[in-house]
Coordinates of C-alpha atoms and ligand atoms in Angstrom, one line a residue:
X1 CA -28.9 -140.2 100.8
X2 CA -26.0 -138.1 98.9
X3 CA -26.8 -134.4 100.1
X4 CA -24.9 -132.9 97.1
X5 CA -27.8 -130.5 95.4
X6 CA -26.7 -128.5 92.6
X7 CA -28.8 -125.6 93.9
X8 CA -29.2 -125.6 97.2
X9 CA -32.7 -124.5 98.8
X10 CA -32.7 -121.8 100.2
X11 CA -34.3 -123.1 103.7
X12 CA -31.4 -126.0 103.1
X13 CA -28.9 -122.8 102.9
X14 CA -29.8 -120.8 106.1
X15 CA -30.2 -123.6 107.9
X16 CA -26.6 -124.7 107.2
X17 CA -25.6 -121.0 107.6
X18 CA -27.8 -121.8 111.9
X19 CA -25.5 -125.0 112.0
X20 CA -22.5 -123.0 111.2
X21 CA -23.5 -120.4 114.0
X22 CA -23.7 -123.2 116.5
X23 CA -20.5 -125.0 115.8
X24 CA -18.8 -121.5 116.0
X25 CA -20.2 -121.5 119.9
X26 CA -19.7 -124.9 120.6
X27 CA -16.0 -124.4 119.7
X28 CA -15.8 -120.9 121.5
X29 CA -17.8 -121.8 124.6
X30 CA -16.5 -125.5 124.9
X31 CA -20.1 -127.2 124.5
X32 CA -19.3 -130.8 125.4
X33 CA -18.2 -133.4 122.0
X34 CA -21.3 -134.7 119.7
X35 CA -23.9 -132.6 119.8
X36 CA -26.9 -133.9 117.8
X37 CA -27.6 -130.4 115.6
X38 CA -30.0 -132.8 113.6
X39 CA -33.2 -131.7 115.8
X40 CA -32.4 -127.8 114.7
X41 CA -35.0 -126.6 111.7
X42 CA -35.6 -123.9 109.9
X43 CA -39.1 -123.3 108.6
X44 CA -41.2 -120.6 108.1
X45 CA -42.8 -119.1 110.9
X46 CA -46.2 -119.1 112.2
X47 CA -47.1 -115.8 111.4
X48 CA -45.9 -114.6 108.4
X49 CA -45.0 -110.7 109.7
X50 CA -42.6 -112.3 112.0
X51 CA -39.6 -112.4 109.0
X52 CA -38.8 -115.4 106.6
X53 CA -37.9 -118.1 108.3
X54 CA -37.7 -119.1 112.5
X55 CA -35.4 -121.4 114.0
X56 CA -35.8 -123.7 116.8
X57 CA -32.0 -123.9 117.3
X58 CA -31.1 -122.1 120.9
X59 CA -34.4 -124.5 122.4
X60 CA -33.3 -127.7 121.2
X61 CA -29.5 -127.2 122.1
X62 CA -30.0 -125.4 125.4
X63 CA -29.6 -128.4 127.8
X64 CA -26.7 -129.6 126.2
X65 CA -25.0 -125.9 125.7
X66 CA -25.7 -125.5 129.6
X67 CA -27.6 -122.2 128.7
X68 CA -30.6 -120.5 129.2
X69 CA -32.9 -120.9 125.6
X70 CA -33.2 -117.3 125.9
X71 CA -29.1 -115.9 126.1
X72 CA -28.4 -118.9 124.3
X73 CA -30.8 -117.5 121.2
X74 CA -29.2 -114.1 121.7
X75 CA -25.9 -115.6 121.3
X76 CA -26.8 -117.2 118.1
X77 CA -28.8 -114.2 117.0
X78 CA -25.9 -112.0 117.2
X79 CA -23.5 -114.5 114.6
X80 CA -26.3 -114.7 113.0
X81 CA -26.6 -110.8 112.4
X82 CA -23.0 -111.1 110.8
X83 CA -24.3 -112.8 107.6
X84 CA -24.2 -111.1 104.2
X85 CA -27.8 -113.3 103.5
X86 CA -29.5 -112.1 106.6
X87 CA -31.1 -108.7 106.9
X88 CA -32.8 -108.9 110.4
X89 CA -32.8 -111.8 113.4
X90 CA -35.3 -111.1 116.5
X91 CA -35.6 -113.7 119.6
X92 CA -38.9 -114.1 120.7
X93 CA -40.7 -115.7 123.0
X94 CA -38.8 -118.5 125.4
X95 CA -36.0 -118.5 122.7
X96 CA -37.5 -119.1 118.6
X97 CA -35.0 -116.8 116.8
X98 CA -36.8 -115.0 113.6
X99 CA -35.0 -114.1 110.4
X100 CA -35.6 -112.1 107.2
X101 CA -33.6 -112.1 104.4
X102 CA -31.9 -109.6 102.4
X103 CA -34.3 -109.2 99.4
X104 CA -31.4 -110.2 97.1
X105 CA -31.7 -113.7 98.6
X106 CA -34.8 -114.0 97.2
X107 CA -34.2 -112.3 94.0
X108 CA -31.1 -114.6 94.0
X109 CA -33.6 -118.2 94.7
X110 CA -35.4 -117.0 92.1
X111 CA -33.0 -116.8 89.5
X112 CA -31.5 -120.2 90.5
X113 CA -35.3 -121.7 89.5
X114 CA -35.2 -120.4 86.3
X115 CA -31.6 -121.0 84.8
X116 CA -32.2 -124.5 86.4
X117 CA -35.6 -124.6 84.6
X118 CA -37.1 -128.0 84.9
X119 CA -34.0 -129.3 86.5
X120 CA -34.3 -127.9 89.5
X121 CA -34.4 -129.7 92.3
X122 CA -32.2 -132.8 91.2
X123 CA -29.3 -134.0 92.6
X124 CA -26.5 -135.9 91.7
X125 CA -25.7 -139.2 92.5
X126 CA -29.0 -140.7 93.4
X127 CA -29.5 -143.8 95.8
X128 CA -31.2 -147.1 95.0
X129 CA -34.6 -146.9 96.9
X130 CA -37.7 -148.9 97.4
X131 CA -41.2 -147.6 97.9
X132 CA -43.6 -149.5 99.3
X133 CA -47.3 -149.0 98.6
X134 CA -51.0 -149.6 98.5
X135 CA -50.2 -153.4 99.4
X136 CA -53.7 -154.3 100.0
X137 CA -54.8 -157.2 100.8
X138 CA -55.8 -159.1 97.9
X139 CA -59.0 -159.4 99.3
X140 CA -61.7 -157.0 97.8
X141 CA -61.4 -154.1 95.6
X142 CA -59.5 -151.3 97.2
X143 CA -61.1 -148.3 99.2
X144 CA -60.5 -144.7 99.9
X145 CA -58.5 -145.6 102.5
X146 CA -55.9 -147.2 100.2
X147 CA -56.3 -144.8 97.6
X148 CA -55.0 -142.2 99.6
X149 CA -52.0 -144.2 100.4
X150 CA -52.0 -145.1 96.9
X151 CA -51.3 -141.3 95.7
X152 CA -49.1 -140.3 98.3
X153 CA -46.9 -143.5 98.0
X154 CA -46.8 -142.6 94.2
X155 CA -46.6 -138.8 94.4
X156 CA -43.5 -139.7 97.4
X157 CA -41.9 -142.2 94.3
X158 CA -42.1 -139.6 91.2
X159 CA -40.5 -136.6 93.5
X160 CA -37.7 -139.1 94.5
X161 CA -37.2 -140.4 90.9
X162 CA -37.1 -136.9 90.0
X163 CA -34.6 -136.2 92.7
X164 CA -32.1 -138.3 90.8
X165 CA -32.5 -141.8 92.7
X166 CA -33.4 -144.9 91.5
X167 CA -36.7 -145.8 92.4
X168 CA -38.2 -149.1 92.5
X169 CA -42.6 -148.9 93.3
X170 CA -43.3 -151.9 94.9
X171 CA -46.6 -153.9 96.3
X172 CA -46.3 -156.5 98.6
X173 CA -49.2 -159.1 98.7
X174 CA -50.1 -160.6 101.4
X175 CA -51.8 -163.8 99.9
X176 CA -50.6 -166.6 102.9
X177 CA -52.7 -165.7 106.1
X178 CA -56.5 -167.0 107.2
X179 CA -57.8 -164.0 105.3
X180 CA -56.9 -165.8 101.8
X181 CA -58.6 -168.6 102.9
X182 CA -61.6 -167.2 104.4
X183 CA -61.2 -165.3 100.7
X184 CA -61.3 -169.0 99.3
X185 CA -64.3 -170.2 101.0
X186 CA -66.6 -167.6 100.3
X187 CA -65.3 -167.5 96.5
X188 CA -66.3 -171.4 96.4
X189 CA -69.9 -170.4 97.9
X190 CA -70.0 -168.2 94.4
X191 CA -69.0 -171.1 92.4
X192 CA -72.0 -173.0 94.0
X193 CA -73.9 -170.0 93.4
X194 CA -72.4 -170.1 90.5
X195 CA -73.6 -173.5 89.2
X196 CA -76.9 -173.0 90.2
X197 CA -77.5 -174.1 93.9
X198 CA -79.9 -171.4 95.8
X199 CA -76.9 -170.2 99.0
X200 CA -78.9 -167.8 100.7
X201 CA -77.4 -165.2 102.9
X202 CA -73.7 -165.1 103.0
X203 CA -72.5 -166.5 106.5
X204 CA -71.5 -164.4 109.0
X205 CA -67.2 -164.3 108.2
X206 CA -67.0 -164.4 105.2
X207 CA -66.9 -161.8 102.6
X208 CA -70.2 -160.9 101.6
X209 CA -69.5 -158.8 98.4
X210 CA -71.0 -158.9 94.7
X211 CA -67.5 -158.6 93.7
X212 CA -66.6 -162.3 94.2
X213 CA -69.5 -163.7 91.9
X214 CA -67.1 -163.5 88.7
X215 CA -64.5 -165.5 90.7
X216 CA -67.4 -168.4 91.4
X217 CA -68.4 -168.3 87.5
X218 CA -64.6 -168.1 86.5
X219 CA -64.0 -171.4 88.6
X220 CA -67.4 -172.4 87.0
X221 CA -66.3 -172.5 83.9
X222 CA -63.2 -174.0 84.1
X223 CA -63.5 -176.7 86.5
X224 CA -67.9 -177.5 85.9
X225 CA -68.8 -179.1 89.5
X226 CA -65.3 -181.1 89.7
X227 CA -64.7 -179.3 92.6
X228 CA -67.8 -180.0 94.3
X229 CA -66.8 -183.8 94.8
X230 CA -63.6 -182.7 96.6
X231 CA -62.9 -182.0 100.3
X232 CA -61.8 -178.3 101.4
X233 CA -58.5 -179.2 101.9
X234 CA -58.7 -180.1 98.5
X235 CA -60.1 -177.5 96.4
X236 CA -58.9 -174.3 98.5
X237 CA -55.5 -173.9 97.4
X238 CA -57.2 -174.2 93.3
X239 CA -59.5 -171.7 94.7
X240 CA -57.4 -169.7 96.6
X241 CA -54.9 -168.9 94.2
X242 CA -58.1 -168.0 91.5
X243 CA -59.9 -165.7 93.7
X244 CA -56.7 -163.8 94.8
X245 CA -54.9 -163.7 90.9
X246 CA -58.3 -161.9 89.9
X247 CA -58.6 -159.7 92.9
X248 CA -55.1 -158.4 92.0
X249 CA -56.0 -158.0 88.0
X250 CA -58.9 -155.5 90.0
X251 CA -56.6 -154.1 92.0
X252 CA -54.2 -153.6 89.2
X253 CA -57.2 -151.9 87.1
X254 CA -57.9 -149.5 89.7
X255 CA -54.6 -148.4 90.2
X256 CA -54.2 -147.5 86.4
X257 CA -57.4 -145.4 86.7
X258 CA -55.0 -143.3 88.7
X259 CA -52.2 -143.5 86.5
X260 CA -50.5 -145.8 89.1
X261 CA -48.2 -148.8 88.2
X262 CA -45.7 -151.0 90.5
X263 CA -42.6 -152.4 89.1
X264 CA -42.2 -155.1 91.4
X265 CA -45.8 -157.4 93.2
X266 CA -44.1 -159.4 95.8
X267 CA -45.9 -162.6 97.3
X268 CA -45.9 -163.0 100.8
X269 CA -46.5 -166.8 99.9
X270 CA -43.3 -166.8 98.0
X271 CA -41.5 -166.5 101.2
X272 CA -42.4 -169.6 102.5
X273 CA -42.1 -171.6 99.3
X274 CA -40.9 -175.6 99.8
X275 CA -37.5 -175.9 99.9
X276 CA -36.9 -172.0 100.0
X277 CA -37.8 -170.9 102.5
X278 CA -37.2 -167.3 103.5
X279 CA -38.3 -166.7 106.8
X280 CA -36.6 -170.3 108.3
X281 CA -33.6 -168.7 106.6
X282 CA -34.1 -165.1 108.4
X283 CA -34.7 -166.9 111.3
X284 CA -31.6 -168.7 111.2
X285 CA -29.6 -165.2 110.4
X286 CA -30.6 -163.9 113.6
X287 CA -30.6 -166.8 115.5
X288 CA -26.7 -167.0 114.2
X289 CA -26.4 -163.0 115.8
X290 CA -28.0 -163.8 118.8
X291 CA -31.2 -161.3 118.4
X292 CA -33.6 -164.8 118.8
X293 CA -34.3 -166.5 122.2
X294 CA -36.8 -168.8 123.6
X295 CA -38.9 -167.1 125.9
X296 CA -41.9 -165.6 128.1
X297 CA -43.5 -162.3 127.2
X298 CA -44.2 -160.0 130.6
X299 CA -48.4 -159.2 130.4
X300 CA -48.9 -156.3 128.7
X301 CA -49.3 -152.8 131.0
X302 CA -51.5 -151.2 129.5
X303 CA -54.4 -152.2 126.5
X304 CA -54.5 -155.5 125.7
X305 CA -51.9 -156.3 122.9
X306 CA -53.2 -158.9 120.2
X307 CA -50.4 -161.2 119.5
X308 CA -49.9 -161.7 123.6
X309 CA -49.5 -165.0 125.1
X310 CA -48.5 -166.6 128.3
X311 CA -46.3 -169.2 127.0
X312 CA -42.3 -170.2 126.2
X313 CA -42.0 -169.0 122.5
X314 CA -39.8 -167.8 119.6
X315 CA -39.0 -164.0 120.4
X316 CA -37.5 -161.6 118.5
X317 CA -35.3 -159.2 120.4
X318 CA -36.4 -155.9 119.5
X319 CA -35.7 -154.5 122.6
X320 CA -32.2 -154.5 121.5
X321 CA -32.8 -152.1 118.7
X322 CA -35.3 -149.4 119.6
X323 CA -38.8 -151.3 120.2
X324 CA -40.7 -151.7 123.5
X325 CA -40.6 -155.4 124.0
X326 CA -40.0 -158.3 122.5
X327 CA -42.1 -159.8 119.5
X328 CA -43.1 -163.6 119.2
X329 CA -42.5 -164.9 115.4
X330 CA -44.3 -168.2 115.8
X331 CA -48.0 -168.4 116.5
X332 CA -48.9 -171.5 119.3
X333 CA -50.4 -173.5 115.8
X334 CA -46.7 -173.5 114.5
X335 CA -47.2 -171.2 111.7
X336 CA -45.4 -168.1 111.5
X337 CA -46.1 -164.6 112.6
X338 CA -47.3 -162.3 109.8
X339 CA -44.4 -160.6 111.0
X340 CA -41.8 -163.3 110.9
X341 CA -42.7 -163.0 106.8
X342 CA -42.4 -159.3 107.6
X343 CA -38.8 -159.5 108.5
X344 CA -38.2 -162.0 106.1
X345 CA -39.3 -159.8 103.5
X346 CA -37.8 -156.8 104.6
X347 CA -34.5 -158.4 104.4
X348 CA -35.2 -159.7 100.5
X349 CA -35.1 -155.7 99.5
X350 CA -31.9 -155.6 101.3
X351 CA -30.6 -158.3 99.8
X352 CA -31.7 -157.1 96.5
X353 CA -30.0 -154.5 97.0
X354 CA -32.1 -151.7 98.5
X355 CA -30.3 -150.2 101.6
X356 CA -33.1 -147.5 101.7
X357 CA -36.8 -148.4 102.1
X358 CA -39.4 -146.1 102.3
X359 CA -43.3 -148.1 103.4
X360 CA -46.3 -146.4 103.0
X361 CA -48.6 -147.8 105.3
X362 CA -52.4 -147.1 106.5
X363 CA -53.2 -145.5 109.9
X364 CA -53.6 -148.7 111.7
X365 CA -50.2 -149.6 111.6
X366 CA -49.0 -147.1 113.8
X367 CA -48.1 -149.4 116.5
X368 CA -46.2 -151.6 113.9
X369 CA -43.5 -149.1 113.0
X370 CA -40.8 -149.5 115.8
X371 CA -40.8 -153.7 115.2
X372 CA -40.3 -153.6 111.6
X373 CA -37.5 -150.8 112.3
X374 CA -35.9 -152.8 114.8
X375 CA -35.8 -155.8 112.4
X376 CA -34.5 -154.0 109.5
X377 CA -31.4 -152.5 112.0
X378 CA -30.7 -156.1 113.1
X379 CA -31.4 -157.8 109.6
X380 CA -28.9 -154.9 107.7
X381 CA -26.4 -154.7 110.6
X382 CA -28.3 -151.0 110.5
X383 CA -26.5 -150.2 106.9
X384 CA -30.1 -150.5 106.2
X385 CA -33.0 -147.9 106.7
X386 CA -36.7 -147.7 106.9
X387 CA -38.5 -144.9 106.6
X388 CA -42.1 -145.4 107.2
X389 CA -45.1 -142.9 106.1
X390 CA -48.4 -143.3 108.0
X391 CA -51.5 -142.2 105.6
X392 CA -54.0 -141.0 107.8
X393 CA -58.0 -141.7 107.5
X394 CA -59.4 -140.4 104.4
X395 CA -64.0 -139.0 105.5
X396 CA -65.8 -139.4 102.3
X397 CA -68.4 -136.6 102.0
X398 CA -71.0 -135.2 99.9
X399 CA -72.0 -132.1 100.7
X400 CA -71.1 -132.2 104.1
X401 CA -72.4 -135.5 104.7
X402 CA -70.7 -138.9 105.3
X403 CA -70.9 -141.4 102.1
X404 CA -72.6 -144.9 103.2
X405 CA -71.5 -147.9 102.1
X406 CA -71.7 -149.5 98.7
X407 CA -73.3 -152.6 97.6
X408 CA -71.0 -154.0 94.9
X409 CA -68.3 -154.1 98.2
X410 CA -70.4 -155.2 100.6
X411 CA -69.6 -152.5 103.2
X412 CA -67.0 -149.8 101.7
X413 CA -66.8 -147.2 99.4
X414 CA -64.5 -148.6 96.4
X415 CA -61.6 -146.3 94.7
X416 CA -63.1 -147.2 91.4
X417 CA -66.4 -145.9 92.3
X418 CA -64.7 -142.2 94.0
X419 CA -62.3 -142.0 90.5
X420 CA -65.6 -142.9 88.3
X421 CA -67.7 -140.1 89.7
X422 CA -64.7 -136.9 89.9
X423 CA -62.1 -138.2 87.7
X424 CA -58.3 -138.9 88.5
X425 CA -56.4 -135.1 88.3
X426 CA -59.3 -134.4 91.2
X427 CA -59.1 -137.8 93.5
X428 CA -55.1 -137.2 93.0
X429 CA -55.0 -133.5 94.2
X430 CA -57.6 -134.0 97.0
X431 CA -55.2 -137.0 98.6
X432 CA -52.5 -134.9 98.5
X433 CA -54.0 -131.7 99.5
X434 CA -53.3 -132.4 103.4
X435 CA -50.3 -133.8 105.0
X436 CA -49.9 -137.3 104.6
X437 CA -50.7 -137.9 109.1
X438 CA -53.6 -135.4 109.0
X439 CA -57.5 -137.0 108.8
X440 CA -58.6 -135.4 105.6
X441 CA -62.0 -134.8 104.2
X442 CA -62.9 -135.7 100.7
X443 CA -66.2 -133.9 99.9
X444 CA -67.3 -135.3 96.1
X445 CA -69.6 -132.8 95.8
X446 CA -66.9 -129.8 96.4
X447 CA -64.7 -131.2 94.6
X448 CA -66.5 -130.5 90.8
X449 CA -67.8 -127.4 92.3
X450 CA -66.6 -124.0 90.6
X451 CA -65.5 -121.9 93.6
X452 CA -63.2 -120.8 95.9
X453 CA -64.0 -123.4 98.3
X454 CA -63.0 -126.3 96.0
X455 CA -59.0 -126.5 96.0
X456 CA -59.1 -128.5 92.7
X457 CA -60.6 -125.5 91.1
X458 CA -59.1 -122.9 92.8
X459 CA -55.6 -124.2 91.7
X460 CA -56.9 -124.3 88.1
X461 CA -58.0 -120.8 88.7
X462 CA -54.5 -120.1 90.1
X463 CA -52.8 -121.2 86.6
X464 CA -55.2 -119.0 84.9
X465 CA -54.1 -116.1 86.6
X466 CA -50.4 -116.9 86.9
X467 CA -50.8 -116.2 82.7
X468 CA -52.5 -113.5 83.2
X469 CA -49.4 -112.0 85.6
X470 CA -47.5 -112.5 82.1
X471 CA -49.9 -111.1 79.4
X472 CA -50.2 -107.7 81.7
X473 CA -46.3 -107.4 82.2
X474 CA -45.9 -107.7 78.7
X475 CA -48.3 -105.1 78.0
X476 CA -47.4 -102.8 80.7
X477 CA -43.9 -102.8 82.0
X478 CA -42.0 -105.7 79.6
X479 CA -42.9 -105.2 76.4
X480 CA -40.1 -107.8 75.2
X481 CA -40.9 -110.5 77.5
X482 CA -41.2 -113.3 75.4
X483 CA -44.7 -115.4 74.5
X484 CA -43.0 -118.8 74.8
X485 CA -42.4 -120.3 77.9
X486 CA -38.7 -121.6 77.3
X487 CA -37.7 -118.3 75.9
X488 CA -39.7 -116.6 78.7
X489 CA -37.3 -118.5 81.4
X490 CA -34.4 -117.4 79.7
X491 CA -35.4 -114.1 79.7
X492 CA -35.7 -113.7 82.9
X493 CA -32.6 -115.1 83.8
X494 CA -30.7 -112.9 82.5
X495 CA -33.1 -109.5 83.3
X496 CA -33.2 -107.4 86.1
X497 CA -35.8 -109.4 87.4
X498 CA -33.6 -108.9 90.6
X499 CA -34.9 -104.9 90.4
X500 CA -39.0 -106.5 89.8
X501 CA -39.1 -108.2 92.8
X502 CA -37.4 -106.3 95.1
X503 CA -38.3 -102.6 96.6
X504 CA -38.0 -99.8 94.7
Ligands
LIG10 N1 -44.6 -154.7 104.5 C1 -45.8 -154.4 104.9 N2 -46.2 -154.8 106.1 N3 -46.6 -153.6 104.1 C2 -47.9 -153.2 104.5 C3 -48.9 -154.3 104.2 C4 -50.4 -153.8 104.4 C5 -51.4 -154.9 104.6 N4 -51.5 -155.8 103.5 C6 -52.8 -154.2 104.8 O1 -53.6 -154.2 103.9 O2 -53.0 -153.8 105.9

């Protein structure tokens, strides 16, 4: 993505100011051609009286520099001491190099964020990019699981759109694998329900939730018992496509309880339409390159892998771009892979014109990441990128205890049911209140508690005070700061707000 910022942060600044240090060594001490600076960060340090900001720099270059971490990070400290920004660097430890700024750097950042005002942070010259999110399977109602994914993919969206690039929310559905059709059969058992046959407990397999009763008296009323006379191969696809076009008008609805709406549903199904179809296509492409063989897969190591099985197959070779082994695209009943469609898809958001992707996707696809990287390098000749964001586990409390399961779902807890009882500006901040791989806990009883201990208050309480800051400089050390926030900003822009903040 274009790295021209009109105001560049000041962590963004300093670390270019690191980079600069080390190129300056690398050129005077000969360090061998294309070093990789891009593991070198600066962030702000553990412990807060150590300075401003700490650099990993002298660690991570070391080995290559043929140094010691240690007189490496002395050799960087002392360039380092040479800058106008910089009032202090200190090594510590095996080599972390601390810095603190001049005050005026500060005072400086500051005054960038308020003649920028709410146009800070943007950049020019955005990129096209697709978000991917929520995607749930059109299945059920969605969880707290999704919704966390769900608020971070749309939080992740909004800051980019902000940014400057042109964003594009998308939701892929996956309505063409056995769990539509198991959706299918236990909508039909509704629609027998539905009509007035007695169907008793809900077999083991199939989904057992209240939620699919208005599907049954949907395909009730619109079809009477027609589809009783048929055979399954008859009436599933009729039913299929009903259950899963009114699971998505739920999911749909619960997403715009959290102020959440997609530009772009994609079926999975669509891929493999009659005629057009995608993943033959994909397939093709990559046969044409070479990345597709017929093959054996060696047993897996260690834990048993799912898709693993001893026979000559389709393979993807994703070896050949990053991933452990190989991946089979065709299952041994001839249908395709779910991630054959994967690739397929994938290679649609190129096409349409998305060389940046960004997926959200839910922990349990951690060990799906390096496959669907490897195909998007071999699909895009690697002018294309994924990015993928694991959402971590989301423990549903109330007051310290874990939240059983609903009724209306079956087994889970629905997003509907968590945004019903503490409203949408609470759910929203609570899912983005820890970093998007951490397990978070979601107490709903903290949450609408008036405390310190509840974040949701505390940063209403925060607000509060921030006004407060204001009303008591105007009445004791600016008289002529201004009431209204615009003219306020201005104000400050221009005042000696560089004197306020720094030591007298
Ligand atoms: N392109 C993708 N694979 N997106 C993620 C799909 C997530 C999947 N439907 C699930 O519910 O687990």
């Amino acid at each position: 993505m274009p790295q021209t910022s009109s105001s560049l942060h000041l962590f963004a600044d300093v670390l270019a100011r690191v980079h600069g240090a080390c190129r300056a060594l690398a050129a005077d001490f000969s360090w061998p051609e294309g070093i990789d600076f891009s593991r070198v960060v600066v962030e702000p340090p553990r412990d807060a009286s150590h300075g401003d900001m700490a650099t990993n720099a002298a660690m991570v270059l070391a080995k290559e520099a043929k140094a010691k971490p240690r007189d490496l990070a002395e050799q960087i400290a002392e360039r380092l001491r040479a800058d106008a920004l910089i009032a202090r660097v200190d090594v510590a430890g095996p080599g972390f190099i601390n810095l603190t700024l001049k005050p005026a750097a500060w005072a400086e950042a500051l005054r960038t964020v308020l003649r920028e005002g709410a146009e800070y942070g943007r950049i020019r010259g955005g990129a096209k990019v697709n978000v991917e999110y929520v995607s749930a399977n059109p299945t059920g109602p969605m969880h707290v699981g999704h919704c966390r994914g769900a608020v971070f993919g749309d939080a992740l969206a909004s800051l980019l759109q902000f940014a400057g690039h042109d964003v594009t929310r998308e939701y892929y559905i996956n309505d063409a694998g056995a769990q539509v059709d198991v959706l299918a059969r236990s909508a039909f058992l509704r629609y027998r329900e539905a009509l007035g046959e007695d169907i008793g407990a809900i077999p083991e397999g199939l989904y057992p939730g209240d939620y699919l009763k208005p599907v049954g008296q949907a395909l009730a009323t619109e079809h009477g018992d027609k589809l009783l006379a048929m055979s399954e191969a008859q009436w599933l696809p009729t039913v299929r496509a009903k259950a899963i076009a009114m699971m998505m008008d739920e999911i749909k609805d619960d997403l715009a309880a959290l102020n959440i709406r997609h530009d772009v549903f994609f079926s999975e199904r669509s891929l493999i339409e009659t005629g057009n179809n995608k993943v033959a296509e994909t397939i093709d492409f990559l046969k044409a390159k070479g990345d597709i063989y017929e093959g054996r897969l060696p047993p897996p190591k260690g834990a048993p892998v799912e898709d693993w099985e001893d026979r000559e197959q389709l393979l993807f070779r994703a070896t050949a771009y990053g991933d452990d082994v190989d991946r089979p695209l065709i299952k041994s009943d001839g249908s395709y892979t779910y991630f054959a469609s994967d690739i397929a898809y994938h290679k649609n958001k190129f096409d349409r014109g998305f060389a940046e992707m960004i997926d959200v996707w839910g922990a349990d696809h951690g060990g799906y990441i390096k496959r669907m990287q490897a195909a998007v390098k071999a699909t895009t000749s690697a002018t294309g990128s994924l990015d993928v964001k694991i959402v971590q586990l989301v423990k549903l409390l109330r007051n310290g205890e874990p939240v059983k399961m609903s009724k209306r779902s079956g087994d889970f807890v629905t997003l509907r049911e968590v945004v019903d009882e503490v409203g949408q500006d609470a759910v929203r901040f609570m899912m983005l209140y820890r970093k998007n791989d951490a397990v978070l806990d979601f107490d709903l009883a903290k949450v609408m508690e008036q405390s310190r201990d509840n974040p949701v208050f505390y940063v209403q309480y925060g607000h509060a005070r921030g006004h407060s800051i204001f009303r008591n400089a105007r009445a004791e050390v600016f008289p002529e700061l201004p009431e209204d926030a615009g003219a306020r900003i201005a104000w400050l822009a221009e005042s000696a707000v560089g004197t306020a903040v720094g030591p007298r």
